[in-house]
Structure formats: C-alpha cells, structure tokens
Coordinates of C-alpha atoms in Angstrom, one line a residue:
X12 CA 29.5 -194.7 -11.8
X13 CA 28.6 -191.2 -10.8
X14 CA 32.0 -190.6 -9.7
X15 CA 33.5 -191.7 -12.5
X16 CA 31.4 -189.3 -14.9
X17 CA 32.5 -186.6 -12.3
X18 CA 35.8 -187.2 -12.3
X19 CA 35.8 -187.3 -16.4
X20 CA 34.1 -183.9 -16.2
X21 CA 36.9 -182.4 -14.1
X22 CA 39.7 -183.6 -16.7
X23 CA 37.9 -181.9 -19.4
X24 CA 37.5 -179.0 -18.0
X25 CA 41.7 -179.2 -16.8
X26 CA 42.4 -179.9 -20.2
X27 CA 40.5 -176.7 -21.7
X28 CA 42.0 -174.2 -19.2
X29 CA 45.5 -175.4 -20.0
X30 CA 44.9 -175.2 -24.0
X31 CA 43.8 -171.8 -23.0
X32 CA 46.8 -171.0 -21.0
X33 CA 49.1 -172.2 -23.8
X34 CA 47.3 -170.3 -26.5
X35 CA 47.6 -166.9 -24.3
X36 CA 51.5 -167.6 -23.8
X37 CA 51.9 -167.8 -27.4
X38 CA 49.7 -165.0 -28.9
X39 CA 50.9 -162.6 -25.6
X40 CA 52.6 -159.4 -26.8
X41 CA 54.1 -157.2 -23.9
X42 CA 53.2 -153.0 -24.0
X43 CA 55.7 -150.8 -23.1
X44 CA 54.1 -150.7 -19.9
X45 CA 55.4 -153.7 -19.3
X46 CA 58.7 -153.4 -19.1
X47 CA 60.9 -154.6 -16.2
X48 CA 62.3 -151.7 -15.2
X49 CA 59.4 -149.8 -15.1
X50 CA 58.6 -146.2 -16.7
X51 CA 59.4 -145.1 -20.2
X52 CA 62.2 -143.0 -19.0
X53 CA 64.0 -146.3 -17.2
X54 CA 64.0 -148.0 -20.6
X55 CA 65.5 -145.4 -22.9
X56 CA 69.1 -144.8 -23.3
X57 CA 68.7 -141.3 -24.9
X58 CA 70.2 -138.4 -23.4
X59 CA 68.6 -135.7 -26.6
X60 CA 71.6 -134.7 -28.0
X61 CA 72.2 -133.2 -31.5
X62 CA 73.7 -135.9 -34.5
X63 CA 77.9 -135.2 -35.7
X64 CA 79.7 -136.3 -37.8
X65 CA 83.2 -136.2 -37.9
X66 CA 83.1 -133.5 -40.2
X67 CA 81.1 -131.4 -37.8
X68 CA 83.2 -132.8 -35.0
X69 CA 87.2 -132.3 -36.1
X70 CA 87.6 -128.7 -37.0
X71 CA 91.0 -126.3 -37.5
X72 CA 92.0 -124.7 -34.2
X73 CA 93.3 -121.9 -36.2
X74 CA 93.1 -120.5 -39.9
X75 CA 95.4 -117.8 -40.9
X76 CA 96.6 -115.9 -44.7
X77 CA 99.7 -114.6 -45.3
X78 CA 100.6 -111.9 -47.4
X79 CA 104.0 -110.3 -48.3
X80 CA 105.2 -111.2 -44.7
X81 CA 102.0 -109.5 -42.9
X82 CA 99.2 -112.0 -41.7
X83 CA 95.4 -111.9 -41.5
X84 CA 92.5 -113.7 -40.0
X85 CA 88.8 -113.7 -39.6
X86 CA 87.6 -111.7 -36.6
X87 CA 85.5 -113.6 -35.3
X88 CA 85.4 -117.9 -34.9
X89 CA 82.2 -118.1 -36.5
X90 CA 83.3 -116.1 -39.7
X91 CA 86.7 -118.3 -39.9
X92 CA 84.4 -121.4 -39.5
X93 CA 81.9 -120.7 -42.3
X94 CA 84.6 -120.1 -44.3
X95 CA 86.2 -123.1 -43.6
X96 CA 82.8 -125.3 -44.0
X97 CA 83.3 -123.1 -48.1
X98 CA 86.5 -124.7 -48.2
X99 CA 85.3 -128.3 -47.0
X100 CA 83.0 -128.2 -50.3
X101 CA 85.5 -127.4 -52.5
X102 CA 86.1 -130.2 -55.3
X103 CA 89.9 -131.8 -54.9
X104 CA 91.5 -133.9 -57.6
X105 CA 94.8 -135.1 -58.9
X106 CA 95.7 -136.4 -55.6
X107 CA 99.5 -137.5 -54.7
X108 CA 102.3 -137.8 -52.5
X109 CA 105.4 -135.3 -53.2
X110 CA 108.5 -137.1 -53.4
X111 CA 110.6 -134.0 -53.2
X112 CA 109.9 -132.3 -49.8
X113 CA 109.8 -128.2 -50.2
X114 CA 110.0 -125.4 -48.3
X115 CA 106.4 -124.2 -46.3
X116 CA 105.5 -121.0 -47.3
X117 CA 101.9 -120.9 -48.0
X118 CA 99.5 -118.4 -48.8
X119 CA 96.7 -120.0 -46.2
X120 CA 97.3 -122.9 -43.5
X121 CA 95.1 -124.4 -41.5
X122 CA 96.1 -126.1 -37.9
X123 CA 94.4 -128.8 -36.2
X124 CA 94.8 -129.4 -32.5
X125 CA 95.8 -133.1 -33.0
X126 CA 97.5 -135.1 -35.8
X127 CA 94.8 -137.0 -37.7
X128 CA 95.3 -139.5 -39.7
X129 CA 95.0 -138.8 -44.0
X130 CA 92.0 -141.5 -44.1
X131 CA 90.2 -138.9 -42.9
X132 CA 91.1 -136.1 -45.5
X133 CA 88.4 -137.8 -48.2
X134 CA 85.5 -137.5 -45.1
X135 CA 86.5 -133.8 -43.9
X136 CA 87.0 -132.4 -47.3
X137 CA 85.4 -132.9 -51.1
X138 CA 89.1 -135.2 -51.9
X139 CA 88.4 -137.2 -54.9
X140 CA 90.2 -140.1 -53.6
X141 CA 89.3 -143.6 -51.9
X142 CA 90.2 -144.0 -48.7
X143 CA 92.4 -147.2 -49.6
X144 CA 94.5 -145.0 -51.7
X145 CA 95.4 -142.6 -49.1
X146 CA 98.9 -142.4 -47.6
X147 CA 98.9 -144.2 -43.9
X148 CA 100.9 -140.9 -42.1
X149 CA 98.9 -138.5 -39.7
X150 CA 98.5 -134.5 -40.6
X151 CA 98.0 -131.7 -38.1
X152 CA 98.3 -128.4 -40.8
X153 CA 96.6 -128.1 -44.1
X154 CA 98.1 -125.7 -46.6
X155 CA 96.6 -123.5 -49.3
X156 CA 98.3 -121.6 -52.6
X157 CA 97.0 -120.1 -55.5
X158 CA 98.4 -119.8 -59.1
X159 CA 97.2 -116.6 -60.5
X160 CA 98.0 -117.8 -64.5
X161 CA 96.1 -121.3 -63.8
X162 CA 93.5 -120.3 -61.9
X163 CA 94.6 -123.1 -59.6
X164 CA 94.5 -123.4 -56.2
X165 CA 97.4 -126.3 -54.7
X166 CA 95.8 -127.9 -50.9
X167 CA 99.0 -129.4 -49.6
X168 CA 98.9 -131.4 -46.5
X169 CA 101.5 -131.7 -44.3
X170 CA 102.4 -134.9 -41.8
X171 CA 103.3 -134.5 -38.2
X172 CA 107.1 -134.3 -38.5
X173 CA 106.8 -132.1 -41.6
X174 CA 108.6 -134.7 -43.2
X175 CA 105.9 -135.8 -46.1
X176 CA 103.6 -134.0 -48.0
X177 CA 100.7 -134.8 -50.3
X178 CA 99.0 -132.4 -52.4
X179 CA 95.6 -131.7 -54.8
X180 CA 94.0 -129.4 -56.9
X181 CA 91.0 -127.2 -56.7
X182 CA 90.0 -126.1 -60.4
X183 CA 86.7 -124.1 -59.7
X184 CA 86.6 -120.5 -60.9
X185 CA 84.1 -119.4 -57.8
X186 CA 86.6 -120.9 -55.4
X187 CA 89.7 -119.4 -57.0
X188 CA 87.9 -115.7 -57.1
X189 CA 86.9 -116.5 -53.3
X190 CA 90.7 -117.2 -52.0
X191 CA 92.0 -114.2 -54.2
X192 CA 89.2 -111.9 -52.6
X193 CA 90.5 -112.9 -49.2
X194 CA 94.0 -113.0 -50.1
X195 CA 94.5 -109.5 -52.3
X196 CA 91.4 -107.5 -51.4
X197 CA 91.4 -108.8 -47.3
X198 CA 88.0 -109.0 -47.7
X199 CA 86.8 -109.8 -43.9
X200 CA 89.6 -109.8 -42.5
X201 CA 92.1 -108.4 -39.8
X202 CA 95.7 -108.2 -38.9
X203 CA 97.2 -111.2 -36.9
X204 CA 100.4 -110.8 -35.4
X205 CA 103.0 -114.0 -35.1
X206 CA 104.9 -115.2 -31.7
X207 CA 107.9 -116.0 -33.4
X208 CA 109.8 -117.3 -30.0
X209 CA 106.8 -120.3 -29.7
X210 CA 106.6 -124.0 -30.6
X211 CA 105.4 -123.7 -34.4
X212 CA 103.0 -121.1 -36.0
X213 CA 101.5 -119.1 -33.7
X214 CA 99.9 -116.6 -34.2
X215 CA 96.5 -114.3 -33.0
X216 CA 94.9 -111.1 -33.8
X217 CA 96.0 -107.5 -33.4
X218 CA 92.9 -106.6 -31.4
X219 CA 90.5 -108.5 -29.9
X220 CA 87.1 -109.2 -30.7
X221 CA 84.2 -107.7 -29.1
X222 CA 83.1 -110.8 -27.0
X223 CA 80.4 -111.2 -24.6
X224 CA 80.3 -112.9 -21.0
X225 CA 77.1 -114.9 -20.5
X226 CA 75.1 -116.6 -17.9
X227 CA 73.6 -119.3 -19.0
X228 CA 70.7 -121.6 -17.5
X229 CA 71.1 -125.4 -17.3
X230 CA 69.2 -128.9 -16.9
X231 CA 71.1 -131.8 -15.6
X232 CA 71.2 -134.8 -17.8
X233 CA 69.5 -138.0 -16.7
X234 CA 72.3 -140.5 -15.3
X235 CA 70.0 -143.4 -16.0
X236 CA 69.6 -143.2 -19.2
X237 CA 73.2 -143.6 -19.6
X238 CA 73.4 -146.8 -17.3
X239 CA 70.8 -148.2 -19.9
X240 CA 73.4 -147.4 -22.6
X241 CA 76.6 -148.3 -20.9
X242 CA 75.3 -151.7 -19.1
X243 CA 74.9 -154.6 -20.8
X244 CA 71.5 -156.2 -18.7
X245 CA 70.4 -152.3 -16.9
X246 CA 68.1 -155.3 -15.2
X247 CA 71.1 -156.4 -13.3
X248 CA 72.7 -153.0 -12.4
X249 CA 72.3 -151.7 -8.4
X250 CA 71.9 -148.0 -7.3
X251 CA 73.3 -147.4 -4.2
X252 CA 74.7 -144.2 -2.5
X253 CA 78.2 -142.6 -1.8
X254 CA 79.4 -141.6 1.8
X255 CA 79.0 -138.1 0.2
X256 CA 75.0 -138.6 -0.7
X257 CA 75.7 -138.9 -4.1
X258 CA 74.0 -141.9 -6.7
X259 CA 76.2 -144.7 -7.7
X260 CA 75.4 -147.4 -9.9
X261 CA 77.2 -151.1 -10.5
X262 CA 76.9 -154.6 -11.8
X263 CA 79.6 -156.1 -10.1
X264 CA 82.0 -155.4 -13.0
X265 CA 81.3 -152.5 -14.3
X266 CA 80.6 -149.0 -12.2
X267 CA 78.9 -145.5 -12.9
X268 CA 79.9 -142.6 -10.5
X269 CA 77.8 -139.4 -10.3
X270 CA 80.2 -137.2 -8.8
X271 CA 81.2 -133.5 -8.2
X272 CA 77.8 -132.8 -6.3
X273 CA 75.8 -134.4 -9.6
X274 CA 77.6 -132.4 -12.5
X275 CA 79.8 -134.9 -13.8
X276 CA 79.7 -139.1 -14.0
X277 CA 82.5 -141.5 -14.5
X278 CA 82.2 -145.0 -15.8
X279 CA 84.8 -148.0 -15.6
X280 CA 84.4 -151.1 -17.2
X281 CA 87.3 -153.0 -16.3
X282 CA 89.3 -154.5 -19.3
X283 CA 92.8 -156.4 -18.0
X284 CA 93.4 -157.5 -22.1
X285 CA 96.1 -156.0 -23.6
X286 CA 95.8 -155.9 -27.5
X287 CA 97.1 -154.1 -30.6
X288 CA 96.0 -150.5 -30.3
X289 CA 93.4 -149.5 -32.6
X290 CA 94.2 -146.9 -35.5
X291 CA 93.6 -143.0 -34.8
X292 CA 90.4 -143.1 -37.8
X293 CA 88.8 -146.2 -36.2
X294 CA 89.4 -145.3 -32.4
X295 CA 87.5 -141.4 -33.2
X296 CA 84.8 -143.8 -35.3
X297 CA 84.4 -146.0 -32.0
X298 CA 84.3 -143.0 -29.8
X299 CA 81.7 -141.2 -31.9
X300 CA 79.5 -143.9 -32.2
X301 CA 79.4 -144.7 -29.0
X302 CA 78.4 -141.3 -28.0
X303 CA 76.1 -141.0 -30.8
X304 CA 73.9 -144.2 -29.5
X305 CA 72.7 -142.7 -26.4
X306 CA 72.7 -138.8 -27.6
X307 CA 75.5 -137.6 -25.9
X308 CA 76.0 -134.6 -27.7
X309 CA 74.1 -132.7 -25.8
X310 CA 76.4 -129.3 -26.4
X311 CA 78.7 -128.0 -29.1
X312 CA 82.1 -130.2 -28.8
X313 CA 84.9 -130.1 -31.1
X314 CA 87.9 -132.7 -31.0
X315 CA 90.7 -132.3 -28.6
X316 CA 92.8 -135.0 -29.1
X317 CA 93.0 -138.3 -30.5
X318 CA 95.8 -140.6 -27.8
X319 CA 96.3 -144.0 -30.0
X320 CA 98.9 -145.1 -27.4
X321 CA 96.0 -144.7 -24.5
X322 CA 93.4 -145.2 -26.4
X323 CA 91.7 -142.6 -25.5
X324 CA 89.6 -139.6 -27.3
X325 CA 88.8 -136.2 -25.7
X326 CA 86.5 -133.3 -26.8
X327 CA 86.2 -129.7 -25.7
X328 CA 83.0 -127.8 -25.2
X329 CA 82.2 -124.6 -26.8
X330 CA 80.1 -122.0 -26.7
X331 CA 79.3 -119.2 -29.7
X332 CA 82.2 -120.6 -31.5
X333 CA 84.8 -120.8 -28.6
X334 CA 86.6 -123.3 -26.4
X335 CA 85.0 -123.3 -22.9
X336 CA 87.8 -124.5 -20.3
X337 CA 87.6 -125.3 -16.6
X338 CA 88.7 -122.7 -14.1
X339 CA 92.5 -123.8 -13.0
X340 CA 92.0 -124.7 -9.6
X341 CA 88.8 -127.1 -10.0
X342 CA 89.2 -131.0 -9.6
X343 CA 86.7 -132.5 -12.1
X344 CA 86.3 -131.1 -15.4
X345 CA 83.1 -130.2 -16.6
X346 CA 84.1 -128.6 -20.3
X347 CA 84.9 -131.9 -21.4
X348 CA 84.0 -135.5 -22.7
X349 CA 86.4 -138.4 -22.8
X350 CA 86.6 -141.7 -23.6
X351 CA 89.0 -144.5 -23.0
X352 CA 89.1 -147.7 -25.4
X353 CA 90.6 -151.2 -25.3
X354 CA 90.1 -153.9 -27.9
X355 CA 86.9 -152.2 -29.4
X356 CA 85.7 -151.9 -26.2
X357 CA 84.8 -148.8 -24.0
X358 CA 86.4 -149.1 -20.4
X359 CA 86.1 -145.1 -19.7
X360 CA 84.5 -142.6 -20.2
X361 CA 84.3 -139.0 -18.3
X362 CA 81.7 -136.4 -19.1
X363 CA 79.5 -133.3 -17.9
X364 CA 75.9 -134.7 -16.7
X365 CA 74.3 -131.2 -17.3
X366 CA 73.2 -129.0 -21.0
X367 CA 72.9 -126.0 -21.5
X368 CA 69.4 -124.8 -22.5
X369 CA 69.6 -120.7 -22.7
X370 CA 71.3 -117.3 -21.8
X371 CA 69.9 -115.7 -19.2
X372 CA 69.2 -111.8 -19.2
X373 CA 68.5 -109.6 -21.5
X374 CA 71.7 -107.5 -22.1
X375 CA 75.0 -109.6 -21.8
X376 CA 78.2 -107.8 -20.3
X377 CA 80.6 -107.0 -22.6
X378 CA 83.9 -108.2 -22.1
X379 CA 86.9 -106.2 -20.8
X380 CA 89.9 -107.8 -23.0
X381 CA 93.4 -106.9 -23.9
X382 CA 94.3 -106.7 -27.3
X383 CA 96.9 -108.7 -29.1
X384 CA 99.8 -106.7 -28.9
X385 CA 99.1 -106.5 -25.2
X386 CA 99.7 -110.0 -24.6
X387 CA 102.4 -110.7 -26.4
X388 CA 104.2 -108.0 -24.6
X389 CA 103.2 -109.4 -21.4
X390 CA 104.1 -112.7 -22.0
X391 CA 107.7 -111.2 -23.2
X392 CA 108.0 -109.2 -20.0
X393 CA 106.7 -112.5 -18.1
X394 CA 110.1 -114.1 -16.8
X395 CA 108.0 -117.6 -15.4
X396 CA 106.9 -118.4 -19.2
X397 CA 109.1 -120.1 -21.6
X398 CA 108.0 -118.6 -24.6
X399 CA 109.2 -121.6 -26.5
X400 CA 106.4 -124.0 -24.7
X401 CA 103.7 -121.8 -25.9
X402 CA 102.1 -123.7 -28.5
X403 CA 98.5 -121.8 -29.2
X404 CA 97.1 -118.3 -28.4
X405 CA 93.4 -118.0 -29.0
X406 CA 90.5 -116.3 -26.8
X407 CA 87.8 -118.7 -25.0
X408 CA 85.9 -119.3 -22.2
X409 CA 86.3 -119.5 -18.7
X410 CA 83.5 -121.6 -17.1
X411 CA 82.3 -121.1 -13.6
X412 CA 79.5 -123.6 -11.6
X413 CA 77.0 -121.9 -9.9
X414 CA 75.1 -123.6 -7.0
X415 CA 71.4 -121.6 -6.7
X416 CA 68.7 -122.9 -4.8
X417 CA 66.2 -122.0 -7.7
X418 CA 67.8 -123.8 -10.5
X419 CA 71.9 -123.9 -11.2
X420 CA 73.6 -122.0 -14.2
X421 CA 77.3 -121.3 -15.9
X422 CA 78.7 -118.3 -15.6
X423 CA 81.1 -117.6 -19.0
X424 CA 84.0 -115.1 -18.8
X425 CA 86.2 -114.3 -22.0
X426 CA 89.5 -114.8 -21.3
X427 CA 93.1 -115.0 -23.5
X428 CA 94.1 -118.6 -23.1
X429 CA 97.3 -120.5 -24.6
X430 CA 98.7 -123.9 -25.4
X431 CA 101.5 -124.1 -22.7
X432 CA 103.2 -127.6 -22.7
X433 CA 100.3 -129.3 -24.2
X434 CA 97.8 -128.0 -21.7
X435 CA 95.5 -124.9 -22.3
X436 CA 95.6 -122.5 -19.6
X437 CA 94.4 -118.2 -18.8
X438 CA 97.2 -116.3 -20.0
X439 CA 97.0 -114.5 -17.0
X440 CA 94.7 -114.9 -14.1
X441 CA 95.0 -110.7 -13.5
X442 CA 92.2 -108.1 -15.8
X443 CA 92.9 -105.6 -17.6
X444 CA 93.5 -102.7 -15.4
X445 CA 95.5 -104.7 -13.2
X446 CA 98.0 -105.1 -16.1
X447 CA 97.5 -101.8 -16.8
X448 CA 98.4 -100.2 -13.1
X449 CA 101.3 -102.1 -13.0

C-alpha cells in the first residue's frame, strides 16, 4: 500500500513539472541575445549608408547653354548640379508627343550617360503626367528653349535615335527670369568650347577649374553584414578561406568573395532561367532597392549605365561632385557598384567593401591641370585617337589604394578624362609640363 501512495506521489509531481515545462515553451520570448548567430553585429544586414532615390541617383553627365553659336557652362559640378536640382522643381504641363520631328537647336540641353526610359521623366522632374501616359521610348538628352513674348519655357526630350520627341511647358515667371539670367546676362557662367570631330555634343570648358587632390582616410565595410543580406538562411552559410588568406563565404549555391586583399567582394547566386528581360525603369527600381535594404550607399554614386540586354546596372563613385575612376592598369575596380539581375532576382553583384570617412591634412594640393583649349589641341595633334570615338570630356578623379600599416587611405588626383568607345579613360597619362616640354 505504501508503495502505491509513493508511486502516486511521483506521477504528480511528473505531471506538474511537465505543465510547467509547457507553460514556459509557450510564454518564452527570445532577447536579442539570443540569437543564433551570436552578437548584434552577426544579425544585422546594415552596412550605414545614406537613403537615394532615383532622383538623387540618375543625374545629367553634362549641362551646357548656347548662345548665338558660343557656349557656356557652370564652372564647377556642384554649381551645374544645384542648378539642375532648380530645374527638377520646376512645374511641367501640357505634355505630348511631337508628331513632326524638328531640327535640335536648343538654348540649353542636358545629357545623361545612359538612355533612360520616359517613365522616369514624371519621378526625375515636377512632369504633370502619370506614368501610364508616358511614351514607352528611352531618352538620353533633355532640351530647354525659351519664348521671350510668352514667358514660356518649351522642355523637349529627345529618344535615343533622335527620332521622337516629346515636349512640355514651364509657365512660372521666377523660372523664366532664372533661364533668361543664365542665358542673356551669363550669370555664373563660363565659356565651353565644342569637339566638333566627336560622337555627338561634346563639349567642356575653356579653362579648368581650380580643383583639389585629396587624401582621404577610410574604414572597410563589414562583409558580414552583407552575407546576412544577400543569403537567404545566413544560419546555413560557411566561412572559409582562399589560398590567398582572404574570407570567403558560401551556402552551397550561392558564394561571397572578399577579394583584392579585402577592398572589394563579389557575390554569385547562380540563376540557369532564362526569362523575358525586365524593363530599364523596373531593373534600376530592383537594383536600388536592393542596395537600399542593406545600406549600401555608403559614398556618393551616380548612375552609369542601365544594360536591359544583361540585365545589369552599374554606378560610379564620386567625390566633391566628380567621377572617381580606377587607375588603367588595376584589375578589380574599386570606384564602382554593379549589379546583375535575372527574373527579379539578383545573381551578381560587384562592389567596393570600404567608405570613405574624411580628408586628411590640413591644406589639400592644388591641382596642376591643363586647360580646355590645351586638350583639345592635344588630342588633334594625337595621331592614336580617333577623334570620332570620343564621346565625353569632363575632369574627375583618379583613385589610387594605399596600403599603410596604421590605417589605409585613397589618394585622389584630378585628371582630364573622356568617353573613348564607351569606356572612360585619362586623356593622357603624361602632366602638364610634360606636354608642355614636348
């Protein structure tokens, strides 16, 4: 009987612990502590970056006036971009497509580096017109005129092939005594000078701006914070090591390489479907989104190029208002972000894995630079460049790595740069008393 009462005892007592159990697994609410893969920084997917917009992100790579066959231009690329930003704000009505095609021969024009498509023209500028009701053609130049008895000022843009047009109005007396300042009185502006032998409008200044080489410190970027973004399960992804020392990161499909001695990171994620490719608006959406969900803009980057075909979307770092480009003879680029896409879904994607955080010194070195007229006459003189290839003159930044055992930093040098067969590239490699001894 005593054994009996004893064993009685021990269910009860069985029976209360497991009710207990069951009531903690139900009312149990992990910390962050608690987290799988550890510390706070292992769970975040964040790399600090700013927030853009396609508006911030898509800007002209050149904005010139013309007047009684001379032309002008800001002197500096942070004076032509406020002035642009004046221009997006501008109020733009009485949208439509021109049915009779004329002749170009505006007052202002604005070039882009890429064609973009014109369901983007309501979300770069104030265009009073929904998006389903723009044309479906692609514009790379927008086009500005003024009619001094309206008050009027006509935007026209122009497709790809300059085969179609579509045009609006501004009517806004501010705006209208704005363009007429720059236009009659060249208020803030200098005298550009036109390579009439080159593919399209070029054109640059007379004299070069007064620029500034920097040195600038750095931080590298976190590479695991962007194998929490770019993995599905980061639970399931492995770290592992390169022959060459450096990290490398995989789930058995998809892969993360740090390479280039830690300043740079690829990422495949292997995609064998072929489908329809996606339209230039939604594959820059994709692209920026994508980037915008872990904080990738961690530096100033404008658009490059939009390649429907490839699916693929590239950006170009700048600095103080210019293009930063690599130095010729490096093998992975470090002034750029890009991204491949298939189906909706990111398979590649290429970027910089460091940010730059401030200038270092007190007094920058000025830069030694040739004016305008100096560089068109040497690449006249040049007998190796096809002058009809050139597509784009316009000053920038050439950007040097430097290895320190204290703590890395980019070394910025001005440089003239052009659009030579679709790539940008020095002018020259040579300085100016170089040319000059010659």
């Amino acid at each position: 009987m005593r054994m009996e009462t004893t064993k009685s005892f021990l269910l009860i007592i069985l029976i209360g612990v497991s009710l207990l159990l069951t009531f903690g697994l139900w009312t149990y609410q992990p910390s962050e502590g608690d987290a799988s893969l550890g510390d706070e920084d292992t769970v975040s997917g964040d790399l600090g970056g700013t927030a853009e917009t396609i508006k911030t992100i898509v800007e002209p790579q050149s904005l010139v006036f013309h007047s009684q066959g001379d032309h002008y231009g800001f002197p500096s690329p942070q004076m032509e971009r406020e002035f642009y930003e004046e221009v997006q704000r501008w109020k733009m009505s009485n949208f439509r497509e021109k049915q009779n095609i004329s002749g170009l021969d505006p007052e202002m024009e604005m070039e882009f580096s890429d064609a973009l498509p014109m369901t983007l023209a309501n979300i770069l500028f104030n265009l009073d017109q929904p998006t389903e009701d723009l044309p479906n053609w692609s514009f790379n130049r927008v086009l500005i005129d003024y009619e001094e008895n309206s008050s009027l000022l006509e935007v026209t843009f122009v497709s790809v092939d300059q085969q179609r047009q579509a045009s609006a109005v501004i009517n806004d007396a501010s705006s209208f005594e704005l363009f007429q300042s720059k236009l009659i009185d060249k208020e803030d502006l200098i005298q550009y000078i036109h390579l009439s032998e080159g593919a399209g409008n070029v054109y640059l200044p007379s004299e070069a701006e007064d620029m500034t080489n920097y040195s600038l410190s750095i931080v590298p970027l976190n590479e695991q914070m962007l194998v929490n973004s770019l993995f599905r399960d980061p639970t399931m992804v492995s770290r592992s090591l390169t022959p060459l020392g450096q990290p490398y990161f995989s789930d058995a499909v998809r892969e993360l390489k740090v390479v280039d001695n830690g300043r740079s990171m690829s990422f495949i994620n292997p995609n064998s479907a072929e489908g329809i490719p996606a339209q230039r608006h939604e594959l820059l959406q994709s692209s920026m989104d994508s980037i915008s969900d872990h904080g990738g803009w961690t530096d100033d980057y404008k658009l490059l190029s939009i390649d429907r075909r490839a699916g693929i979307v590239r950006y170009q770092m700048f600095y103080a208002d210019y293009p930063v480009f690599d130095k010729p003879s490096v093998t992975t680029e470090l002034t750029r972000i890009e991204q491949e896409f298939k189906n909706g879904t990111l398979v590649g994607y290429e970027r910089p894995l460091f940010r730059v955080t401030s200038e270092i010194g007190p007094d920058p070195e000025s830069a030694n630079l040739d004016t305008g007229e100096e560089i068109l006459t040497y690449l006249r003189n040049d007998k190796e460049i096809s002058l009809e290839n050139i597509e784009a003159i316009r000053l920038g930044y050439q950007l040097t790595y430097n290895d320190n055992d204290n703590a890395d930093f980019l070394s910025l040098e001005a440089k003239w740069y052009m659009n030579y067969k679709g790539s940008w590239k020095p002018v020259r490699e040579e300085n100016k008393d170089a040319m000059e001894s010659n």
